[in-house]
mmCIF file of C-alpha atoms in Angstrom:
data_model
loop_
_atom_site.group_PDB
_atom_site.id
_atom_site.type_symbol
_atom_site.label_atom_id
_atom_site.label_comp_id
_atom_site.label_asym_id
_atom_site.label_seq_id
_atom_site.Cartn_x
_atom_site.Cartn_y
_atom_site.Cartn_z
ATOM 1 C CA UNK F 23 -14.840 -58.600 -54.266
ATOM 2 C CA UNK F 24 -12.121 -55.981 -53.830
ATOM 3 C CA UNK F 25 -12.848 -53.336 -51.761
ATOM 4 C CA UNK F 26 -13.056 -49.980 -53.290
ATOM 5 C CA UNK F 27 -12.410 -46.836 -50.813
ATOM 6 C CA UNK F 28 -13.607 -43.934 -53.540
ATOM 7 C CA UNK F 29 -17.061 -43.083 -52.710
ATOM 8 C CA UNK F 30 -18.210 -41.686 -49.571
ATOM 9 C CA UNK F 31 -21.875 -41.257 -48.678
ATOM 10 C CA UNK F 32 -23.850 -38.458 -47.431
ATOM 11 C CA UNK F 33 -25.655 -38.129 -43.958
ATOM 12 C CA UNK F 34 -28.329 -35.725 -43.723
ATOM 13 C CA UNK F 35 -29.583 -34.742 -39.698
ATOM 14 C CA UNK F 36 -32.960 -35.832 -39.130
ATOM 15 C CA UNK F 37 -33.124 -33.428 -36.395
ATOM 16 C CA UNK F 38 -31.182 -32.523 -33.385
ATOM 17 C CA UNK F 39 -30.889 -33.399 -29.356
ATOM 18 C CA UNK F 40 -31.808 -30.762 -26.829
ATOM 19 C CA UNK F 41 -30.714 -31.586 -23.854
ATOM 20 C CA UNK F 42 -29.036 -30.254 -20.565
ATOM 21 C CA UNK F 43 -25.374 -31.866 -21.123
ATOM 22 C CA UNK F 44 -23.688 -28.630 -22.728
ATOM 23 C CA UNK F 45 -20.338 -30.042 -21.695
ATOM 24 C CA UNK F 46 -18.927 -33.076 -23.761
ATOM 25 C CA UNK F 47 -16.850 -33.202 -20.419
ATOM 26 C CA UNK F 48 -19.105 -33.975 -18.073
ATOM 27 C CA UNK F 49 -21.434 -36.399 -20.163
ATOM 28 C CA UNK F 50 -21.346 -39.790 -19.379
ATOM 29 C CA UNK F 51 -19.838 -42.250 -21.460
ATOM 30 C CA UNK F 52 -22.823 -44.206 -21.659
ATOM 31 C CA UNK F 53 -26.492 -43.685 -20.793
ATOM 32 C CA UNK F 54 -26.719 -46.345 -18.069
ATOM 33 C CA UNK F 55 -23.808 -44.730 -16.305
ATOM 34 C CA UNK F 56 -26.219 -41.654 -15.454
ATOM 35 C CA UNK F 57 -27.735 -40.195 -18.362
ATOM 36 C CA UNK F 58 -30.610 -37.535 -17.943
ATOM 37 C CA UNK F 59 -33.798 -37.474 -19.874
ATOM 38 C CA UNK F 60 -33.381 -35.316 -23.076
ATOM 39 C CA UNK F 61 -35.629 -34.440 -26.068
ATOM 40 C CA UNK F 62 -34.772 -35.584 -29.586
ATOM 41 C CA UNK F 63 -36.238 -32.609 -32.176
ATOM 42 C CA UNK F 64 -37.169 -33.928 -35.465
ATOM 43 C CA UNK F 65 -36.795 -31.950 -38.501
ATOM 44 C CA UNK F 66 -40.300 -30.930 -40.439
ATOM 45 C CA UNK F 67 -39.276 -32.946 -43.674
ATOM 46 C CA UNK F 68 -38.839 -36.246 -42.185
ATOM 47 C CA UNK F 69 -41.430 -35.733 -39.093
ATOM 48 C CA UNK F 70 -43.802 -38.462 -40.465
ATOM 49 C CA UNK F 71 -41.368 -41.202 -39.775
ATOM 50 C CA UNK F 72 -42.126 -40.233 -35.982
ATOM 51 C CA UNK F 73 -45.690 -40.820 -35.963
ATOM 52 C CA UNK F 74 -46.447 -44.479 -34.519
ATOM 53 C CA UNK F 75 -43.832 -43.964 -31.820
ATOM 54 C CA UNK F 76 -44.835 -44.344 -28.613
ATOM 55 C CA UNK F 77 -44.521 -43.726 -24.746
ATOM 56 C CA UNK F 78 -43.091 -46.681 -23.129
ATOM 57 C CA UNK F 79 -41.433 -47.911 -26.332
ATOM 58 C CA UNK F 80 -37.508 -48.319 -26.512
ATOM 59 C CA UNK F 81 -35.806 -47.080 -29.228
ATOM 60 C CA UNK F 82 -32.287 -47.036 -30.811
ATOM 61 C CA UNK F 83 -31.296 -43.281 -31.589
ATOM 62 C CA UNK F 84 -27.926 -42.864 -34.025
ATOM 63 C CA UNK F 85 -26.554 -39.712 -33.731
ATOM 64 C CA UNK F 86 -23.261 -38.233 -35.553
ATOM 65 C CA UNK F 87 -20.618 -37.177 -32.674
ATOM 66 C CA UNK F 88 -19.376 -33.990 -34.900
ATOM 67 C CA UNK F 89 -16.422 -33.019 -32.392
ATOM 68 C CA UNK F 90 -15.052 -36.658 -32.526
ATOM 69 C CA UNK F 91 -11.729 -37.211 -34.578
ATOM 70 C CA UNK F 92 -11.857 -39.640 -37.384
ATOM 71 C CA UNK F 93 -8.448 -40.957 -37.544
ATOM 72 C CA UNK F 94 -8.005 -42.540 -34.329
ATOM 73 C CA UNK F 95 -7.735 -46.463 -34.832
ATOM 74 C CA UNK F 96 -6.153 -46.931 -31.313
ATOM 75 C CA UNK F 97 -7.728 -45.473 -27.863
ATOM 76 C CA UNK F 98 -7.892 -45.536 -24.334
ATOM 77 C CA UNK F 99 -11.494 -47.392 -23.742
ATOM 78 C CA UNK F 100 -13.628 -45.266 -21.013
ATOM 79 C CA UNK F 101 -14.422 -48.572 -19.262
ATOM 80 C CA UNK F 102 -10.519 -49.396 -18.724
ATOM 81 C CA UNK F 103 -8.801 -46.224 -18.212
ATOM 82 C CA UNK F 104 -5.756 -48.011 -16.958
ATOM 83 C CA UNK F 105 -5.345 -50.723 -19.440
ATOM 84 C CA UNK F 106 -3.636 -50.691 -22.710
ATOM 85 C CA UNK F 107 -5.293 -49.014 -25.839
ATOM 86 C CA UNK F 108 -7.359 -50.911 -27.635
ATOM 87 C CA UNK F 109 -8.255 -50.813 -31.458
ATOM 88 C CA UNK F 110 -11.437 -48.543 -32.118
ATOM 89 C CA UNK F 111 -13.467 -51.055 -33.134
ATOM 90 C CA UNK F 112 -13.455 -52.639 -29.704
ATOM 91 C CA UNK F 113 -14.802 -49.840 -27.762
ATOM 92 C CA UNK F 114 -17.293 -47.179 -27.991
ATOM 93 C CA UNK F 115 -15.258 -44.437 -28.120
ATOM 94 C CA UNK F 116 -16.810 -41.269 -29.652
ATOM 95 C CA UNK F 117 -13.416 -40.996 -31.748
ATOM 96 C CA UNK F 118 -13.567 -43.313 -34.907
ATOM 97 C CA UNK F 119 -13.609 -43.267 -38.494
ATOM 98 C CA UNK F 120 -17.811 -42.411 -38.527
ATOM 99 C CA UNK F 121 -18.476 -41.114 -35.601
ATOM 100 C CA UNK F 122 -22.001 -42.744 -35.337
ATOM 101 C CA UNK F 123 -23.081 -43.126 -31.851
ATOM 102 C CA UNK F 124 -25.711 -45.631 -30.916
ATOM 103 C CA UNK F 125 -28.105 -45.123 -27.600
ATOM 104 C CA UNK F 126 -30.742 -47.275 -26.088
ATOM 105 C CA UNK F 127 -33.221 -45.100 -24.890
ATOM 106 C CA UNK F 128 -37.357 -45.330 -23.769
ATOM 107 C CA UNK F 129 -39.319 -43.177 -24.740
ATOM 108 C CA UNK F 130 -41.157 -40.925 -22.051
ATOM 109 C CA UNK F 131 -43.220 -38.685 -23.813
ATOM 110 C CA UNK F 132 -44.099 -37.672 -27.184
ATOM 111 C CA UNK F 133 -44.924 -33.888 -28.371
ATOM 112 C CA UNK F 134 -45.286 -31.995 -31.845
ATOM 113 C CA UNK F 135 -42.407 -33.087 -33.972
ATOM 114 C CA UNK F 136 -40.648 -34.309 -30.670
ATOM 115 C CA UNK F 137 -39.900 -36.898 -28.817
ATOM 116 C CA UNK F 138 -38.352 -36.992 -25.162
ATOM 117 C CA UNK F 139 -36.181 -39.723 -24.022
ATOM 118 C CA UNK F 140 -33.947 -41.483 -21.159
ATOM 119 C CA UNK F 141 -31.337 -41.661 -20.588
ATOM 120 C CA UNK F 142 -29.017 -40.191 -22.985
ATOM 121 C CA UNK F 143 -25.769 -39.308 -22.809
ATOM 122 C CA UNK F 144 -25.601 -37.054 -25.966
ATOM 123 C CA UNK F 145 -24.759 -33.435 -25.412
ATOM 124 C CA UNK F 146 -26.951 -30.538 -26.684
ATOM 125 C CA UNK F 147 -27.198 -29.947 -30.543
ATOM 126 C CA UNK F 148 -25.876 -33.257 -31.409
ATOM 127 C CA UNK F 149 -26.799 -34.131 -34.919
ATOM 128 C CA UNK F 150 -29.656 -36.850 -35.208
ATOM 129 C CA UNK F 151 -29.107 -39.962 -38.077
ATOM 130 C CA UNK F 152 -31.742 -42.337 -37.197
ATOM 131 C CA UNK F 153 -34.252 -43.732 -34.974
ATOM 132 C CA UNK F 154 -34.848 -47.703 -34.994
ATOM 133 C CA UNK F 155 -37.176 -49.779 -33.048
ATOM 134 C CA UNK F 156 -35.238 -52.914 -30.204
ATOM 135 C CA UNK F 157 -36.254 -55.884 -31.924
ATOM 136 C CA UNK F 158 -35.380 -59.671 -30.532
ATOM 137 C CA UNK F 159 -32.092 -59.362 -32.833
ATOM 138 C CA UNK F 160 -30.739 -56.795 -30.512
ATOM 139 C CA UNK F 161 -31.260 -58.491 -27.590
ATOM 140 C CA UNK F 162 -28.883 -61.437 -27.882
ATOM 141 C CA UNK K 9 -32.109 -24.770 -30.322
ATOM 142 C CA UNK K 10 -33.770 -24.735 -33.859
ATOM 143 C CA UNK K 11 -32.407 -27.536 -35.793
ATOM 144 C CA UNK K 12 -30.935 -26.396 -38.925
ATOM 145 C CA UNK K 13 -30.867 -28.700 -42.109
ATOM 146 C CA UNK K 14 -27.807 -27.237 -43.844
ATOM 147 C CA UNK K 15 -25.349 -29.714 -43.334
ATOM 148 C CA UNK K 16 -24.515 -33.007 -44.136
ATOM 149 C CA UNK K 17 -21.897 -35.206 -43.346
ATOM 150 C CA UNK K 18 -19.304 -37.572 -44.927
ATOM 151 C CA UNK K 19 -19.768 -41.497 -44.345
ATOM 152 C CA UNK K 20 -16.298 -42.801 -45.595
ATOM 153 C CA UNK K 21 -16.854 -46.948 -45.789
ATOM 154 C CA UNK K 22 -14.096 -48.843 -43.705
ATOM 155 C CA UNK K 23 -14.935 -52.054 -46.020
ATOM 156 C CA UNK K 24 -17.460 -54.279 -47.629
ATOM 157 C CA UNK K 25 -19.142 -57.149 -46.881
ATOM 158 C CA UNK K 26 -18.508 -60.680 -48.737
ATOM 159 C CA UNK K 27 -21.382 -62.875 -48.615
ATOM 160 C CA UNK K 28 -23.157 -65.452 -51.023
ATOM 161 C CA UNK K 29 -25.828 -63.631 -50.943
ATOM 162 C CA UNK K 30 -25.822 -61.316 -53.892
ATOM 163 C CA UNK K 31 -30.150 -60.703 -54.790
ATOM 164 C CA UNK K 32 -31.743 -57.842 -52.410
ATOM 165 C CA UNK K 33 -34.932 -60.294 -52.860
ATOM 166 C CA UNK K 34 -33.194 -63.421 -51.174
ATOM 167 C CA UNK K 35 -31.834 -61.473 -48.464
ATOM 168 C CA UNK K 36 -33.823 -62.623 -45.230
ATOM 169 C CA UNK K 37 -35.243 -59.116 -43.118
ATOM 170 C CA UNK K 38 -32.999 -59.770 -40.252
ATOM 171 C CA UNK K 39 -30.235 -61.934 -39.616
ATOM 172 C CA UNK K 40 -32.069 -64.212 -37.063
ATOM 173 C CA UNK K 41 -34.163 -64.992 -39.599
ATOM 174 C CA UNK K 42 -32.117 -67.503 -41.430
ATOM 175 C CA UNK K 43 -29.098 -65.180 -42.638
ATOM 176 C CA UNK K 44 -25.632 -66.683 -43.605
ATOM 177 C CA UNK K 45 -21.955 -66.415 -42.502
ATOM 178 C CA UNK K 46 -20.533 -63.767 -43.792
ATOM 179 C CA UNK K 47 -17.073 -61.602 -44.422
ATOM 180 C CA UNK K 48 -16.344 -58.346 -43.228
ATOM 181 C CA UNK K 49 -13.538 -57.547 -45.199
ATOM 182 C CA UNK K 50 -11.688 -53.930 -43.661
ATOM 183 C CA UNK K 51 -10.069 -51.741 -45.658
ATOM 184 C CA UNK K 52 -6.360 -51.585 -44.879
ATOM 185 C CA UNK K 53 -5.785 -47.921 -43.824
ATOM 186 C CA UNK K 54 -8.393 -49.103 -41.058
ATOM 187 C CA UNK K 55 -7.092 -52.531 -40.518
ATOM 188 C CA UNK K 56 -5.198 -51.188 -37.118
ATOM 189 C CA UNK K 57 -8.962 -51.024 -36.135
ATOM 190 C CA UNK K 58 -9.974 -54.768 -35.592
ATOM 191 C CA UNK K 59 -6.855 -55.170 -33.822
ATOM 192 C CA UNK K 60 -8.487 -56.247 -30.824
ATOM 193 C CA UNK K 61 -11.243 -58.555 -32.232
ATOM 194 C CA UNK K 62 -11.432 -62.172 -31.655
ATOM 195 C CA UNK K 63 -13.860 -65.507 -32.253
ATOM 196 C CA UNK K 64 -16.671 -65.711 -29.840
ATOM 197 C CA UNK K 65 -16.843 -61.609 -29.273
ATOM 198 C CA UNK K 66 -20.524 -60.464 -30.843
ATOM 199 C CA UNK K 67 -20.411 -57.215 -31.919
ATOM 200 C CA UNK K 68 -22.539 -54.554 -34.028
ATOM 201 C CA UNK K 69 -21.989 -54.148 -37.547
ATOM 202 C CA UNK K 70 -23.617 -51.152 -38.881
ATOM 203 C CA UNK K 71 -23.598 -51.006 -42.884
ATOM 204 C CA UNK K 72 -24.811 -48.265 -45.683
ATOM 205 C CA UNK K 73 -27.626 -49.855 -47.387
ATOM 206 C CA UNK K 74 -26.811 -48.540 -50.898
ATOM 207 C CA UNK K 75 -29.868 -49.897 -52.436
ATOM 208 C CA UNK K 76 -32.660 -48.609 -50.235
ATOM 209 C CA UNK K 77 -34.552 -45.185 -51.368
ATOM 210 C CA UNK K 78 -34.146 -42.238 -48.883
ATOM 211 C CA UNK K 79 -37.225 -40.501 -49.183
ATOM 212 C CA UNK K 80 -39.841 -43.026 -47.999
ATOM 213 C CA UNK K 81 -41.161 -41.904 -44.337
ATOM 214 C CA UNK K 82 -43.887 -44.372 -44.359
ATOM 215 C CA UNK K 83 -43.553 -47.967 -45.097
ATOM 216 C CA UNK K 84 -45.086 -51.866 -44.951
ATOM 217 C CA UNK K 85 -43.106 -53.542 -41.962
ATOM 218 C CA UNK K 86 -41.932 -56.458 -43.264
ATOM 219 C CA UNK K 87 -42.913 -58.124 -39.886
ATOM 220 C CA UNK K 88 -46.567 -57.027 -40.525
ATOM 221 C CA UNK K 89 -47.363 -57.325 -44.466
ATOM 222 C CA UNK K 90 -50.874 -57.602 -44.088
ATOM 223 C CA UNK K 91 -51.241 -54.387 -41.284
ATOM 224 C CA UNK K 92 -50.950 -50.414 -41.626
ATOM 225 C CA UNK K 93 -47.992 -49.135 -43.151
ATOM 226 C CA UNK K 94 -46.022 -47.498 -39.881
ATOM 227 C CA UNK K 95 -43.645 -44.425 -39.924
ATOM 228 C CA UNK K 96 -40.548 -45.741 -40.934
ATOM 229 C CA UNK K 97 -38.744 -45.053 -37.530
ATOM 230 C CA UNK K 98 -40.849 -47.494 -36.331
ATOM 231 C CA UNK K 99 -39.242 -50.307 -38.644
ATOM 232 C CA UNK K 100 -35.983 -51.777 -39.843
ATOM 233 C CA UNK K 101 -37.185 -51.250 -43.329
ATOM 234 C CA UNK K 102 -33.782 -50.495 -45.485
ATOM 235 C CA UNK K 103 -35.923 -47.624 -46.830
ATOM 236 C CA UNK K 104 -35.301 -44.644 -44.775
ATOM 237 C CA UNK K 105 -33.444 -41.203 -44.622
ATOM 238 C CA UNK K 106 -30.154 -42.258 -43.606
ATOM 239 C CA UNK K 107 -30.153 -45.743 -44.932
ATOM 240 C CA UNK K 108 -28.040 -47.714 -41.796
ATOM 241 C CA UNK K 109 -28.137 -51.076 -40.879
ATOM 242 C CA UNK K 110 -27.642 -52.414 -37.782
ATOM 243 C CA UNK K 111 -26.568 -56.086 -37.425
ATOM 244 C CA UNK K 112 -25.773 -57.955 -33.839
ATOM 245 C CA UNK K 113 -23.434 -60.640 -34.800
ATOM 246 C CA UNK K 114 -21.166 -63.191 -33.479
ATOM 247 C CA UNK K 115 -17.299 -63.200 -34.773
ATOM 248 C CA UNK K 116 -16.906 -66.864 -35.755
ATOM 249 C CA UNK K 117 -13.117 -66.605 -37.649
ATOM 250 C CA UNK K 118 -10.417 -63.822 -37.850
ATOM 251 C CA UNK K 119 -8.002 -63.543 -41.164
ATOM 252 C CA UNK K 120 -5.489 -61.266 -41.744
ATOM 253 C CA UNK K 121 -7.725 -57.904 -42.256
ATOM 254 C CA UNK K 122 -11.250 -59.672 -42.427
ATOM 255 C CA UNK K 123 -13.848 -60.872 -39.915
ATOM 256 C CA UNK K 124 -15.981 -63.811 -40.475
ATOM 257 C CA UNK K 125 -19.021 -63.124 -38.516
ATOM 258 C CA UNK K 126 -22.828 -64.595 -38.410
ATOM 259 C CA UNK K 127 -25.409 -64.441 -39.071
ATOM 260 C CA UNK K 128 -25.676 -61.146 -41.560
ATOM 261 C CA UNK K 129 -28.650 -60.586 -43.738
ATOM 262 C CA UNK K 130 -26.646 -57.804 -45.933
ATOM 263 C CA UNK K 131 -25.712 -58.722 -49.309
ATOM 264 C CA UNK K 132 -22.358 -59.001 -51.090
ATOM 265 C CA UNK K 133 -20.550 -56.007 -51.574
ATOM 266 C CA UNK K 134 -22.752 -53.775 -48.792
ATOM 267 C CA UNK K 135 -20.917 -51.295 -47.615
ATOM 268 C CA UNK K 136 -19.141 -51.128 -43.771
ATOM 269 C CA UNK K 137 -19.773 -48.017 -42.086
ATOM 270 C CA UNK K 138 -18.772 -49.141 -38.338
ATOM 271 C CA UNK K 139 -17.813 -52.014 -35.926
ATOM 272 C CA UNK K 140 -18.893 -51.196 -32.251
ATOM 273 C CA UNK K 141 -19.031 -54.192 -29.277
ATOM 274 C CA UNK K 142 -21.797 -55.167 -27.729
ATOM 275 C CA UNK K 143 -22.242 -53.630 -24.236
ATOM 276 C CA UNK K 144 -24.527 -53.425 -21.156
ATOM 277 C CA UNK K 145 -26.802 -51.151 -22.620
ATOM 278 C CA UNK K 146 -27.338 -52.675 -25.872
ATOM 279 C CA UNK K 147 -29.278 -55.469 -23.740
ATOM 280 C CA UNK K 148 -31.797 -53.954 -22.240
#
């Protein structure tokens, strides 16, 4: 079939990250490259979906990178600042055309409507999408 | 902070998926269960995107899945039918607020704006959302 580029979907937060990166600056690129532990605050309208998770289980958290521009197709990848740009799709840049970020994270502890996490690069008040269990599919 | 739930935001589709899979009920759950080879098929004011792309890479695929009802919080895994129904962040069900899948694939071909990659449980005409590569922390 043809693609067809009218309709556009809608993302709605499932809740937010606290955390203690304020600075988009000084967060890592990725969480293995020196994270901190941060707490991922579910909204009360979707808190159920939270219920059978877990200390000690990893997780995949989506999150929306609002500040990121969306018409970047070519970039500078973080992991070879000196090399030529690559196209977006190749790296993990935060700037893309949906600026979904995807973090590996375990779970540390749970709390009322919360859940806190490491590591994760993520600055404070980014916007949570979704929250997926690592199954074997993930892991090559 | 206090999470607010005001806004939403914009998923804009960067293509569609081609597969011979067209019925939701053939579909296997996940792609190492039995899926197909498939086509990602890029729109062509992202095309720039895939630039870098090539056979042998494995990469994410993350797709809107259209179908799936938004407002279920618990579910029936599929990997469990005969257990508890679990909060839904603790499946893959398709089900769920934001309704994103995440595929780990293998790029088998490349075509002039397409990717043939496998295997991909999503059915024909699923919409593409994002491309990301596989990295360190993705593996655990």
């Amino acid at each position: 079939m043809e693609p067809t580029e009218a309709e556009t979907y809608d993302v709605r937060p499932i809740g937010r990250v606290e955390s203690e990166l304020v600075d988009p600056a000084e967060a890592p690129r990725q969480g293995h490259l020196g994270a901190p532990t941060a707490w991922l605050v579910i909204d009360a309208d979707v808190r159920e979906g939270i219920r059978d998770l877990r200390p000690g289980q990893e997780i995949l958290v989506l999150t929306w990178l609002h500040r990121g521009r969306r018409d970047e197709l070519s970039t500078q990848p973080g992991d070879d600042p000196t090399g030529p740009e690559r196209g977006v799709f190749s790296t993990r840049s935060p700037a893309r055309p949906n600026p979904i970020g995807l973090h590996r994270v375990t779970i540390v502890a749970v709390a009322e409507g919360r859940l806190q996490v490491e590591p994760l690069e993520a600055i404070d008040g980014t916007p949570l999408v979704d929250i997926k269990p690592v199954i074997r599919s993930d892991e090559g």
